[in-house]
Amino acid sequence: MWKSIGAKLRLQFNLYRLNWKTTLLTAVIFAVHAWFYRDVIIDDSFIIFRYSKNFAEGLGLVFNSGDRVEGFSSVLWTLWMSVPFLLDLDPLIFSKVSGLILAVGTLQLASVYIHPLAALALSAFGPFVFWSLAGMETPLFYFVVSWAMLAAYRFGESEPDADKNGILKIACLFGVLPWIRPDGVLFTALIFVPMVWLSRKSISRKQFFLSALALAIPYLALMVCRYLYFGDFQPNTYYAKVSMPWFEGFWKQTEKQGWGYVYAFWAKYALLGLVLIAPIYKVIRSKNLKLGAFVLMLFLYQLYFIFVGGDWMTHYRWYAALGIPFLLLMFETPWPEFFSKVRLKQPVILAIVAVSFLYQSLYVFVYGGYLRFNERNDALLMSFGRQLEHVFNTSELKKQTLLLGDIGMVGYYSQLRILDGAGLVDKHMAKLPAIHFWKTDNAYLLSKKPEWVYLRLHYFYYPPAADVQAAFRKAIAAQPDVNLLTGELLTRMKF
């Protein structure tokens, strides 16, 4: 008996030492990774800041005063970001601190629900760390969706009576997802519904009914509020994002933008694809339907990326929420059985996995030049916005209208009335077809009589969009009351 107790104590002590060392290494990797991305700024986060500022000042959830257009992706994050304006705090710093706290919470979920080594691997996952500091809703989304998915996967593993309301709590987590991001409903359909079906014998009718209400009520409330306030069941960002309806050339969009987005991710993170081999093998051999639901979710969720035409933002924002499913599949796989079937020794497989995650942490150095280019580009945009803030510094000047494509930083700092050429905060422009995310209706835009127009040069990297903008410049030149805004002109206006 004493030998057995001693063996258990030694095992627990060794596990404690392992967990302590792993936690310390996780903290170091995450801290170094986060430090590299400390200066990240994303133009779209400032769109949220402007909505939040107007909400905190009593103007409502609007970008331009009086225009009810849902030009943000997350209702909950936009409301949360009104807090720094109410407390007179810097919204950019507040958003980064919030993101880091949520990222640490997600690492804790990975450690508790999967394995301490899973948290270590997640701290090296580039999209996860990058978007923790980008100022957008991504860290809130991956924290809640990771918690919901892991809790759903582990549901039923303990005694049936251990937590009678467990399924209801999980349903509440999934129920809040659409308030964080519209695609949250996909995780409910692809993960929660299959998990409930597989655990149906341990769920009473009352629990099932209450769980259905916990899912339906928040979603229906969101739809009703959205329609009553904004006049649409979909956020305007959806229409701006999907360049064209499926019946008017959907396949052109997926071919040029959607497939390219998915391909670019796997080209840079190719070794991660090896992680899926063993889980797929396990699903086929053992008919493990729980893991099968996660494999199917990963496949279908990426089809959603393709459907909406990918994402123009750097560093694969939508893949940040998939770090936990990747790790869950890897750590739930019976590796010894897999080794025997594929005739590879365990050290070889572990070396492949280690190199894969090491490559993720090295991503910031391998592609650092490209990332630094984007940071410089956004820094210049922020500087331009701050110049406008000083030039258009009276209430009379702020009534003027500025037409541009990147509305975040310039719109937030200048507080001018913004005419959005990309369509994020303009319903008419959002529903037009696009050429590489550039939408145009010259007659409509000029009919709004903007006093100023600002076109960023980076659009001219894409030949089709360059042709559109060249035509637009000619149309602007024919309008005597429209001024093309440049840094040189701003310098003259200061004096």
CSV table of C-alpha atoms in Angstrom, one decimal:
chain,number,residue,atom,x,y,z
A,1,MET,CA,0.0,0.0,0.0
A,2,TRP,CA,2.8,2.4,1.0
A,3,LYS,CA,4.7,1.7,-2.2
A,4,SER,CA,1.5,2.5,-4.2
A,5,ILE,CA,1.0,5.8,-2.3
A,6,GLY,CA,4.6,6.7,-2.8
A,7,ALA,CA,4.4,5.9,-6.5
A,8,LYS,CA,1.4,8.1,-6.9
A,9,LEU,CA,3.0,11.0,-5.0
A,10,ARG,CA,6.1,10.7,-7.2
A,11,LEU,CA,3.9,10.7,-10.3
A,12,GLN,CA,2.0,13.8,-9.1
A,13,PHE,CA,5.3,15.6,-8.3
A,14,ASN,CA,6.7,14.8,-11.7
A,15,LEU,CA,3.6,16.1,-13.4
A,16,TYR,CA,3.7,19.2,-11.3
A,17,ARG,CA,7.3,19.9,-12.3
A,18,LEU,CA,6.4,19.2,-16.0
A,19,ASN,CA,3.4,21.6,-15.8
A,20,TRP,CA,5.4,24.3,-14.0
A,21,LYS,CA,8.2,24.2,-16.6
A,22,THR,CA,5.7,24.0,-19.5
A,23,THR,CA,3.7,27.0,-18.1
A,24,LEU,CA,6.9,29.0,-17.7
A,25,LEU,CA,8.0,28.2,-21.2
A,26,THR,CA,4.5,29.1,-22.5
A,27,ALA,CA,4.6,32.4,-20.8
A,28,VAL,CA,8.1,33.2,-22.3
A,29,ILE,CA,7.1,32.2,-25.8
A,30,PHE,CA,3.8,34.2,-25.6
A,31,ALA,CA,5.5,37.2,-24.1
A,32,VAL,CA,8.2,37.3,-26.8
A,33,HIS,CA,5.7,36.7,-29.5
A,34,ALA,CA,3.4,39.4,-28.2
A,35,TRP,CA,6.3,41.9,-27.9
A,36,PHE,CA,7.1,41.4,-31.6
A,37,TYR,CA,3.5,42.4,-32.4
A,38,ARG,CA,3.2,45.2,-29.8
A,39,ASP,CA,2.9,48.0,-32.4
A,40,VAL,CA,0.3,46.3,-34.5
A,41,ILE,CA,-2.5,48.6,-35.6
A,42,ILE,CA,-5.4,47.7,-37.9
A,43,ASP,CA,-7.5,50.3,-39.7
A,44,ASP,CA,-10.8,48.4,-39.1
A,45,SER,CA,-10.3,48.5,-35.3
A,46,PHE,CA,-10.7,52.3,-35.5
A,47,ILE,CA,-14.0,51.9,-37.2
A,48,ILE,CA,-15.2,50.2,-34.0
A,49,PHE,CA,-13.6,53.0,-32.0
A,50,ARG,CA,-15.6,55.6,-33.8
A,51,TYR,CA,-18.8,53.7,-33.4
A,52,SER,CA,-18.0,53.2,-29.7
A,53,LYS,CA,-17.1,56.8,-29.2
A,54,ASN,CA,-20.4,58.0,-30.7
A,55,PHE,CA,-22.3,55.5,-28.6
A,56,ALA,CA,-20.6,56.6,-25.4
A,57,GLU,CA,-21.4,60.3,-26.4
A,58,GLY,CA,-25.1,59.4,-26.8
A,59,LEU,CA,-25.3,59.6,-30.6
A,60,GLY,CA,-26.1,55.8,-30.9
A,61,LEU,CA,-24.4,53.0,-32.8
A,62,VAL,CA,-23.6,55.2,-35.8
A,63,PHE,CA,-20.4,56.0,-37.8
A,64,ASN,CA,-21.8,59.2,-39.2
A,65,SER,CA,-24.3,61.0,-37.1
A,66,GLY,CA,-27.9,60.1,-38.1
A,67,ASP,CA,-26.8,57.2,-40.4
A,68,ARG,CA,-27.9,53.8,-39.0
A,69,VAL,CA,-25.6,51.5,-40.8
A,70,GLU,CA,-24.0,48.4,-39.1
A,71,GLY,CA,-20.4,48.8,-40.3
A,72,PHE,CA,-18.9,46.6,-37.6
A,73,SER,CA,-18.7,42.9,-37.2
A,74,SER,CA,-19.2,42.5,-33.4
A,75,VAL,CA,-22.0,44.1,-31.4
A,76,LEU,CA,-20.6,42.9,-28.1
A,77,TRP,CA,-17.0,44.1,-28.7
A,78,THR,CA,-18.3,47.5,-30.0
A,79,LEU,CA,-20.3,48.0,-26.8
A,80,TRP,CA,-17.4,46.9,-24.7
A,81,MET,CA,-15.1,49.4,-26.4
A,82,SER,CA,-17.4,52.2,-25.3
A,83,VAL,CA,-15.9,51.7,-21.8
A,84,PRO,CA,-12.6,53.6,-22.4
A,85,PHE,CA,-14.5,56.6,-23.8
A,86,LEU,CA,-16.7,56.7,-20.7
A,87,LEU,CA,-13.6,56.4,-18.4
A,88,ASP,CA,-11.5,58.7,-20.5
A,89,LEU,CA,-8.9,56.0,-21.4
A,90,ASP,CA,-6.9,55.4,-24.5
A,91,PRO,CA,-9.1,53.0,-26.6
A,92,LEU,CA,-6.1,51.5,-28.5
A,93,ILE,CA,-4.3,50.5,-25.3
A,94,PHE,CA,-7.6,49.4,-23.7
A,95,SER,CA,-8.3,47.1,-26.6
A,96,LYS,CA,-4.8,45.6,-26.6
A,97,VAL,CA,-4.9,44.9,-22.8
A,98,SER,CA,-8.4,43.4,-23.2
A,99,GLY,CA,-7.0,41.2,-26.0
A,100,LEU,CA,-4.1,40.0,-24.0
A,101,ILE,CA,-6.2,39.1,-21.0
A,102,LEU,CA,-8.6,37.1,-23.3
A,103,ALA,CA,-5.5,35.4,-25.0
A,104,VAL,CA,-4.2,34.3,-21.6
A,105,GLY,CA,-7.6,33.0,-20.7
A,106,THR,CA,-7.6,31.0,-23.9
A,107,LEU,CA,-4.2,29.6,-23.1
A,108,GLN,CA,-5.5,28.5,-19.7
A,109,LEU,CA,-8.5,26.8,-21.4
A,110,ALA,CA,-6.0,24.9,-23.6
A,111,SER,CA,-4.0,23.8,-20.6
A,112,VAL,CA,-7.0,22.7,-18.5
A,113,TYR,CA,-9.2,21.1,-21.1
A,114,ILE,CA,-6.5,19.6,-23.4
A,115,HIS,CA,-2.9,19.5,-22.0
A,116,PRO,CA,-0.3,22.0,-20.8
A,117,LEU,CA,1.7,21.3,-23.9
A,118,ALA,CA,-1.3,22.4,-26.0
A,119,ALA,CA,-1.1,25.9,-24.4
A,120,LEU,CA,2.6,25.9,-25.2
A,121,ALA,CA,1.9,25.2,-28.9
A,122,LEU,CA,-0.9,27.8,-29.0
A,123,SER,CA,1.4,30.5,-27.7
A,124,ALA,CA,3.5,29.9,-30.8
A,125,PHE,CA,0.5,30.1,-33.3
A,126,GLY,CA,1.0,33.3,-35.2
A,127,PRO,CA,-2.6,34.3,-36.0
A,128,PHE,CA,-3.6,33.7,-32.3
A,129,VAL,CA,-0.9,36.1,-30.9
A,130,PHE,CA,-1.1,38.7,-33.7
A,131,TRP,CA,-4.9,39.2,-33.4
A,132,SER,CA,-4.7,39.4,-29.6
A,133,LEU,CA,-3.1,42.8,-30.1
A,134,ALA,CA,-4.9,44.0,-33.1
A,135,GLY,CA,-7.7,45.9,-31.3
A,136,MET,CA,-10.6,43.9,-32.8
A,137,GLU,CA,-13.1,41.4,-31.5
A,138,THR,CA,-11.0,38.4,-32.5
A,139,PRO,CA,-9.6,37.5,-29.0
A,140,LEU,CA,-13.1,37.7,-27.5
A,141,PHE,CA,-14.4,35.5,-30.2
A,142,TYR,CA,-11.7,32.8,-30.0
A,143,PHE,CA,-11.9,32.8,-26.2
A,144,VAL,CA,-15.7,32.2,-26.0
A,145,VAL,CA,-15.8,29.8,-29.0
A,146,SER,CA,-12.8,27.8,-27.6
A,147,TRP,CA,-14.5,27.6,-24.2
A,148,ALA,CA,-17.8,26.5,-25.8
A,149,MET,CA,-16.2,23.9,-28.1
A,150,LEU,CA,-14.0,22.4,-25.4
A,151,ALA,CA,-16.8,22.3,-22.8
A,152,ALA,CA,-19.1,20.6,-25.4
A,153,TYR,CA,-16.5,18.0,-26.3
A,154,ARG,CA,-15.8,17.1,-22.6
A,155,PHE,CA,-19.5,17.1,-21.8
A,156,GLY,CA,-20.6,13.6,-20.6
A,157,GLU,CA,-17.1,12.4,-19.7
A,158,SER,CA,-17.8,12.8,-15.9
A,159,GLU,CA,-20.7,11.3,-14.0
A,160,PRO,CA,-24.1,12.1,-15.4
A,161,ASP,CA,-25.3,13.8,-12.3
A,162,ALA,CA,-22.0,15.7,-11.7
A,163,ASP,CA,-23.4,18.9,-13.4
A,164,LYS,CA,-27.1,18.7,-14.2
A,165,ASN,CA,-27.0,22.2,-15.8
A,166,GLY,CA,-23.8,21.6,-17.7
A,167,ILE,CA,-25.5,21.5,-21.2
A,168,LEU,CA,-27.4,24.6,-20.4
A,169,LYS,CA,-24.2,26.5,-19.5
A,170,ILE,CA,-22.6,25.3,-22.7
A,171,ALA,CA,-25.7,26.4,-24.7
A,172,CYS,CA,-25.4,29.9,-23.2
A,173,LEU,CA,-21.8,30.1,-24.4
A,174,PHE,CA,-22.8,29.2,-27.9
A,175,GLY,CA,-25.8,31.5,-27.7
A,176,VAL,CA,-23.6,34.6,-27.2
A,177,LEU,CA,-21.4,33.8,-30.2
A,178,PRO,CA,-23.6,35.6,-32.8
A,179,TRP,CA,-23.3,38.8,-30.7
A,180,ILE,CA,-19.5,38.6,-31.0
A,181,ARG,CA,-19.3,37.7,-34.7
A,182,PRO,CA,-21.9,36.6,-37.3
A,183,ASP,CA,-20.1,33.4,-38.2
A,184,GLY,CA,-20.5,32.2,-34.6
A,185,VAL,CA,-23.7,30.5,-35.6
A,186,LEU,CA,-21.7,28.2,-37.7
A,187,PHE,CA,-19.9,26.8,-34.6
A,188,THR,CA,-23.3,26.2,-33.0
A,189,ALA,CA,-24.5,24.2,-36.0
A,190,LEU,CA,-21.2,22.3,-36.6
A,191,ILE,CA,-20.2,21.6,-33.0
A,192,PHE,CA,-22.9,22.1,-30.4
A,193,VAL,CA,-25.7,20.3,-32.3
A,194,PRO,CA,-23.6,17.2,-33.0
A,195,MET,CA,-22.3,17.0,-29.4
A,196,VAL,CA,-25.9,17.3,-28.1
A,197,TRP,CA,-27.0,14.6,-30.4
A,198,LEU,CA,-24.2,12.2,-29.4
A,199,SER,CA,-25.0,12.9,-25.7
A,200,ARG,CA,-28.8,12.8,-26.0
A,201,LYS,CA,-29.2,9.8,-23.7
A,202,SER,CA,-27.8,11.8,-20.8
A,203,ILE,CA,-29.8,15.0,-21.4
A,204,SER,CA,-33.4,15.2,-20.1
A,205,ARG,CA,-36.2,16.8,-22.1
A,206,LYS,CA,-36.2,19.8,-19.7
A,207,GLN,CA,-32.5,20.4,-20.2
A,208,PHE,CA,-32.9,20.0,-24.0
A,209,PHE,CA,-35.7,22.5,-24.0
A,210,LEU,CA,-33.9,25.0,-21.8
A,211,SER,CA,-30.7,24.7,-23.9
A,212,ALA,CA,-32.7,25.3,-27.1
A,213,LEU,CA,-34.1,28.5,-25.5
A,214,ALA,CA,-30.6,29.5,-24.4
A,215,LEU,CA,-29.5,29.3,-28.1
A,216,ALA,CA,-32.6,30.8,-29.7
A,217,ILE,CA,-33.4,33.7,-27.5
A,218,PRO,CA,-30.0,35.6,-27.9
A,219,TYR,CA,-30.0,35.0,-31.6
A,220,LEU,CA,-33.6,36.1,-32.1
A,221,ALA,CA,-33.0,39.1,-29.9
A,222,LEU,CA,-30.0,40.1,-32.0
A,223,MET,CA,-32.0,39.7,-35.3
A,224,VAL,CA,-34.9,41.8,-33.9
A,225,CYS,CA,-32.6,44.5,-32.6
A,226,ARG,CA,-30.6,44.6,-35.8
A,227,TYR,CA,-33.6,44.9,-38.0
A,228,LEU,CA,-35.4,47.5,-35.9
A,229,TYR,CA,-32.3,49.7,-35.5
A,230,PHE,CA,-30.4,49.1,-38.7
A,231,GLY,CA,-33.2,47.9,-41.0
A,232,ASP,CA,-31.4,44.7,-42.1
A,233,PHE,CA,-31.0,41.1,-40.8
A,234,GLN,CA,-27.4,41.0,-41.9
A,235,PRO,CA,-24.6,43.5,-40.8
A,236,ASN,CA,-23.5,45.8,-43.6
A,237,THR,CA,-20.0,44.3,-43.3
A,238,TYR,CA,-21.4,41.1,-44.8
A,239,TYR,CA,-22.5,42.8,-48.0
A,240,ALA,CA,-19.3,44.8,-48.2
A,241,LYS,CA,-17.3,41.6,-47.6
A,242,VAL,CA,-19.0,39.4,-50.2
A,243,SER,CA,-17.9,41.1,-53.4
A,244,MET,CA,-20.8,39.8,-55.5
A,245,PRO,CA,-23.9,37.6,-55.0
A,246,TRP,CA,-23.5,33.9,-56.0
A,247,PHE,CA,-25.9,34.4,-58.9
A,248,GLU,CA,-23.8,37.3,-60.4
A,249,GLY,CA,-20.4,35.8,-60.4
A,250,PHE,CA,-19.8,34.0,-57.1
A,251,TRP,CA,-17.3,31.6,-58.6
A,252,LYS,CA,-15.2,34.5,-59.9
A,253,GLN,CA,-14.9,35.8,-56.3
A,254,THR,CA,-14.0,32.4,-54.8
A,255,GLU,CA,-11.5,31.7,-57.5
A,256,LYS,CA,-9.7,35.0,-57.2
A,257,GLN,CA,-10.0,35.8,-53.5
A,258,GLY,CA,-11.5,32.9,-51.4
A,259,TRP,CA,-9.3,30.1,-52.6
A,260,GLY,CA,-6.3,32.3,-52.5
A,261,TYR,CA,-6.8,33.1,-48.9
A,262,VAL,CA,-7.0,29.5,-47.8
A,263,TYR,CA,-4.1,28.5,-50.1
A,264,ALA,CA,-1.9,31.2,-48.7
A,265,PHE,CA,-2.5,30.1,-45.1
A,266,TRP,CA,-1.6,26.4,-45.8
A,267,ALA,CA,1.4,27.5,-47.9
A,268,LYS,CA,2.9,29.2,-44.9
A,269,TYR,CA,1.6,26.6,-42.3
A,270,ALA,CA,1.9,23.5,-44.4
A,271,LEU,CA,3.4,21.3,-41.6
A,272,LEU,CA,0.2,21.8,-39.6
A,273,GLY,CA,-1.6,19.7,-42.3
A,274,LEU,CA,0.3,16.7,-41.0
A,275,VAL,CA,-1.5,17.1,-37.6
A,276,LEU,CA,-4.8,16.2,-39.3
A,277,ILE,CA,-3.6,12.9,-40.7
A,278,ALA,CA,-3.8,10.9,-37.5
A,279,PRO,CA,-7.2,12.3,-36.4
A,280,ILE,CA,-8.8,11.5,-39.8
A,281,TYR,CA,-7.3,8.0,-39.5
A,282,LYS,CA,-8.8,7.7,-36.0
A,283,VAL,CA,-12.2,8.9,-37.2
A,284,ILE,CA,-12.2,6.4,-40.0
A,285,ARG,CA,-11.0,3.4,-38.0
A,286,SER,CA,-12.8,3.9,-34.7
A,287,LYS,CA,-15.8,5.9,-35.9
A,288,ASN,CA,-15.2,8.5,-33.3
A,289,LEU,CA,-18.0,10.8,-34.1
A,290,LYS,CA,-16.9,13.5,-31.6
A,291,LEU,CA,-13.6,14.0,-33.4
A,292,GLY,CA,-15.4,13.6,-36.7
A,293,ALA,CA,-17.5,16.6,-35.9
A,294,PHE,CA,-14.4,18.7,-35.4
A,295,VAL,CA,-12.8,17.4,-38.6
A,296,LEU,CA,-16.0,18.3,-40.5
A,297,MET,CA,-16.1,21.7,-38.8
A,298,LEU,CA,-12.6,22.5,-39.9
A,299,PHE,CA,-13.4,21.6,-43.5
A,300,LEU,CA,-16.7,23.4,-43.7
A,301,TYR,CA,-15.5,26.5,-41.9
A,302,GLN,CA,-12.8,27.0,-44.4
A,303,LEU,CA,-15.4,26.6,-47.2
A,304,TYR,CA,-17.1,29.6,-45.5
A,305,PHE,CA,-13.8,31.6,-45.9
A,306,ILE,CA,-13.9,30.8,-49.6
A,307,PHE,CA,-17.6,31.7,-49.9
A,308,VAL,CA,-17.1,35.2,-48.5
A,309,GLY,CA,-14.0,35.8,-50.6
A,310,GLY,CA,-11.3,35.4,-48.0
A,311,ASP,CA,-10.0,38.4,-46.0
A,312,TRP,CA,-7.9,41.4,-47.0
A,313,MET,CA,-6.3,41.7,-43.6
A,314,THR,CA,-2.9,40.3,-42.9
A,315,HIS,CA,-2.1,37.3,-40.7
A,316,TYR,CA,-5.1,35.1,-41.3
A,317,ARG,CA,-7.6,36.5,-38.8
A,318,TRP,CA,-10.2,33.7,-39.2
A,319,TYR,CA,-7.7,31.0,-38.5
A,320,ALA,CA,-7.0,32.4,-35.0
A,321,ALA,CA,-10.2,30.6,-33.7
A,322,LEU,CA,-9.1,27.3,-35.2
A,323,GLY,CA,-5.9,26.9,-33.1
A,324,ILE,CA,-7.9,25.1,-30.3
A,325,PRO,CA,-9.6,22.6,-32.7
A,326,PHE,CA,-6.2,21.8,-34.3
A,327,LEU,CA,-4.7,21.1,-30.9
A,328,LEU,CA,-7.7,19.1,-29.6
A,329,LEU,CA,-7.5,16.8,-32.6
A,330,MET,CA,-3.7,16.4,-32.2
A,331,PHE,CA,-3.8,15.6,-28.4
A,332,GLU,CA,-6.9,13.3,-28.6
A,333,THR,CA,-5.3,11.1,-31.3
A,334,PRO,CA,-4.0,7.6,-30.2
A,335,TRP,CA,-0.4,8.2,-31.4
A,336,PRO,CA,1.0,4.8,-30.5
A,337,GLU,CA,-1.7,3.0,-32.6
A,338,PHE,CA,-1.0,5.5,-35.4
A,339,PHE,CA,2.7,4.9,-35.3
A,340,SER,CA,2.3,1.2,-35.7
A,341,LYS,CA,0.0,1.6,-38.7
A,342,VAL,CA,2.1,4.1,-40.6
A,343,ARG,CA,5.4,2.4,-39.6
A,344,LEU,CA,7.0,5.5,-38.3
A,345,LYS,CA,8.8,5.7,-35.0
A,346,GLN,CA,7.4,8.0,-32.3
A,347,PRO,CA,10.4,10.3,-32.2
A,348,VAL,CA,10.0,11.0,-35.9
A,349,ILE,CA,6.4,12.0,-35.5
A,350,LEU,CA,7.1,14.1,-32.4
A,351,ALA,CA,9.9,15.8,-34.3
A,352,ILE,CA,7.6,16.7,-37.2
A,353,VAL,CA,5.0,18.2,-34.7
A,354,ALA,CA,7.8,20.1,-32.9
A,355,VAL,CA,9.2,21.5,-36.1
A,356,SER,CA,5.7,22.5,-37.2
A,357,PHE,CA,5.0,24.6,-34.1
A,358,LEU,CA,8.6,25.9,-34.1
A,359,TYR,CA,8.0,27.1,-37.6
A,360,GLN,CA,4.9,29.0,-36.4
A,361,SER,CA,7.0,30.9,-33.8
A,362,LEU,CA,9.6,31.7,-36.5
A,363,TYR,CA,6.8,33.0,-38.8
A,364,VAL,CA,7.4,36.5,-37.4
A,365,PHE,CA,11.0,36.4,-38.5
A,366,VAL,CA,10.5,34.6,-41.8
A,367,TYR,CA,7.7,37.0,-42.9
A,368,GLY,CA,8.7,39.9,-40.7
A,369,GLY,CA,9.5,42.2,-43.6
A,370,TYR,CA,6.0,41.8,-45.0
A,371,LEU,CA,4.4,42.5,-41.7
A,372,ARG,CA,6.6,45.5,-41.0
A,373,PHE,CA,5.6,46.9,-44.4
A,374,ASN,CA,1.9,46.7,-43.4
A,375,GLU,CA,2.7,48.3,-40.0
A,376,ARG,CA,4.5,51.2,-41.7
A,377,ASN,CA,1.6,51.5,-44.1
A,378,ASP,CA,-0.9,51.7,-41.3
A,379,ALA,CA,1.3,54.0,-39.3
A,380,LEU,CA,1.4,56.4,-42.2
A,381,LEU,CA,-2.4,56.3,-42.4
A,382,MET,CA,-2.6,57.0,-38.6
A,383,SER,CA,-0.3,60.0,-39.1
A,384,PHE,CA,-2.4,61.3,-41.9
A,385,GLY,CA,-5.6,60.9,-39.7
A,386,ARG,CA,-3.9,62.9,-36.9
A,387,GLN,CA,-3.0,65.6,-39.4
A,388,LEU,CA,-6.6,65.9,-40.4
A,389,GLU,CA,-7.5,66.1,-36.7
A,390,HIS,CA,-5.4,69.3,-36.4
A,391,VAL,CA,-6.4,70.8,-39.7
A,392,PHE,CA,-10.2,70.2,-39.5
A,393,ASN,CA,-10.4,71.4,-35.9
A,394,THR,CA,-13.7,73.4,-35.8
A,395,SER,CA,-17.3,72.2,-35.7
A,396,GLU,CA,-17.9,74.0,-39.0
A,397,LEU,CA,-15.1,72.2,-40.8
A,398,LYS,CA,-16.1,68.8,-39.3
A,399,LYS,CA,-19.4,69.1,-41.2
A,400,GLN,CA,-17.5,68.6,-44.5
A,401,THR,CA,-17.6,65.2,-46.2
A,402,LEU,CA,-14.5,63.2,-47.0
A,403,LEU,CA,-14.6,60.3,-49.5
A,404,LEU,CA,-12.1,57.6,-49.1
A,405,GLY,CA,-11.7,53.8,-49.0
A,406,ASP,CA,-9.9,53.1,-45.6
A,407,ILE,CA,-12.2,54.9,-43.2
A,408,GLY,CA,-11.0,53.7,-39.8
A,409,MET,CA,-8.1,55.8,-38.6
A,410,VAL,CA,-8.8,58.8,-40.9
A,411,GLY,CA,-12.5,58.7,-39.9
A,412,TYR,CA,-11.7,58.3,-36.1
A,413,TYR,CA,-9.2,61.1,-35.8
A,414,SER,CA,-10.7,63.6,-38.2
A,415,GLN,CA,-14.3,63.2,-37.1
A,416,LEU,CA,-15.3,64.4,-40.6
A,417,ARG,CA,-18.4,63.0,-42.2
A,418,ILE,CA,-17.2,60.0,-44.1
A,419,LEU,CA,-18.4,58.8,-47.5
A,420,ASP,CA,-17.2,55.2,-47.7
A,421,GLY,CA,-16.0,54.1,-51.1
A,422,ALA,CA,-15.5,50.5,-49.9
A,423,GLY,CA,-19.1,50.3,-48.5
A,424,LEU,CA,-18.5,49.3,-44.9
A,425,VAL,CA,-20.7,52.1,-43.7
A,426,ASP,CA,-22.7,52.8,-46.8
A,427,LYS,CA,-25.6,50.4,-47.7
A,428,HIS,CA,-25.6,51.3,-51.4
A,429,MET,CA,-21.9,50.8,-52.0
A,430,ALA,CA,-21.8,47.6,-49.9
A,431,LYS,CA,-24.2,45.8,-52.1
A,432,LEU,CA,-22.3,46.5,-55.4
A,433,PRO,CA,-20.0,44.0,-57.0
A,434,ALA,CA,-16.3,44.6,-56.4
A,435,ILE,CA,-12.9,44.4,-58.1
A,436,HIS,CA,-10.4,43.2,-55.5
A,437,PHE,CA,-12.5,44.6,-52.6
A,438,TRP,CA,-12.8,48.0,-54.5
A,439,LYS,CA,-16.4,49.0,-55.3
A,440,THR,CA,-17.4,51.9,-57.4
A,441,ASP,CA,-20.4,53.9,-58.5
A,442,ASN,CA,-19.0,57.3,-59.6
A,443,ALA,CA,-22.4,58.9,-60.2
A,444,TYR,CA,-23.6,57.9,-56.7
A,445,LEU,CA,-20.5,59.0,-54.9
A,446,LEU,CA,-20.2,62.4,-56.6
A,447,SER,CA,-24.0,63.0,-56.1
A,448,LYS,CA,-23.2,63.1,-52.3
A,449,LYS,CA,-21.1,66.2,-53.1
A,450,PRO,CA,-18.0,65.4,-51.0
A,451,GLU,CA,-15.7,68.4,-50.4
A,452,TRP,CA,-12.7,66.1,-50.2
A,453,VAL,CA,-11.4,62.8,-51.7
A,454,TYR,CA,-8.5,60.7,-50.5
A,455,LEU,CA,-7.4,57.7,-52.5
A,456,ARG,CA,-4.6,55.4,-51.1
A,457,LEU,CA,-1.9,54.4,-53.5
A,458,HIS,CA,-1.9,50.7,-52.5
A,459,TYR,CA,-5.0,50.1,-54.5
A,460,PHE,CA,-3.0,50.6,-57.6
A,461,TYR,CA,-1.1,47.4,-56.9
A,462,TYR,CA,-4.0,45.5,-58.5
A,463,PRO,CA,-4.5,46.3,-62.2
A,464,PRO,CA,-8.3,46.0,-62.4
A,465,ALA,CA,-8.7,48.3,-59.3
A,466,ALA,CA,-6.2,50.7,-60.8
A,467,ASP,CA,-8.3,51.0,-64.0
A,468,VAL,CA,-11.4,51.8,-61.9
A,469,GLN,CA,-9.6,54.4,-59.9
A,470,ALA,CA,-8.0,56.0,-63.0
A,471,ALA,CA,-11.6,56.5,-64.3
A,472,PHE,CA,-12.7,57.8,-60.9
A,473,ARG,CA,-9.8,60.3,-60.9
A,474,LYS,CA,-11.0,61.7,-64.2
A,475,ALA,CA,-14.5,62.0,-62.9
A,476,ILE,CA,-13.2,63.9,-59.8
A,477,ALA,CA,-11.2,66.3,-62.0
A,478,ALA,CA,-14.4,67.3,-63.8
A,479,GLN,CA,-15.9,68.4,-60.5
A,480,PRO,CA,-14.7,71.9,-59.6
A,481,ASP,CA,-16.0,71.7,-56.0
A,482,VAL,CA,-14.2,68.4,-55.1
A,483,ASN,CA,-10.6,68.6,-53.8
A,484,LEU,CA,-8.2,65.7,-54.0
A,485,LEU,CA,-6.7,65.5,-50.5
A,486,THR,CA,-2.9,65.0,-50.3
A,487,GLY,CA,-0.2,65.5,-47.6
A,488,GLU,CA,1.2,68.5,-49.4
A,489,LEU,CA,-2.2,70.2,-49.5
A,490,LEU,CA,-2.6,69.5,-45.7
A,491,THR,CA,0.7,71.1,-45.0
A,492,ARG,CA,-0.4,74.3,-46.9
A,493,MET,CA,-3.7,74.3,-45.1
A,494,LYS,CA,-2.0,74.3,-41.7
A,495,PHE,CA,-0.7,77.8,-42.3
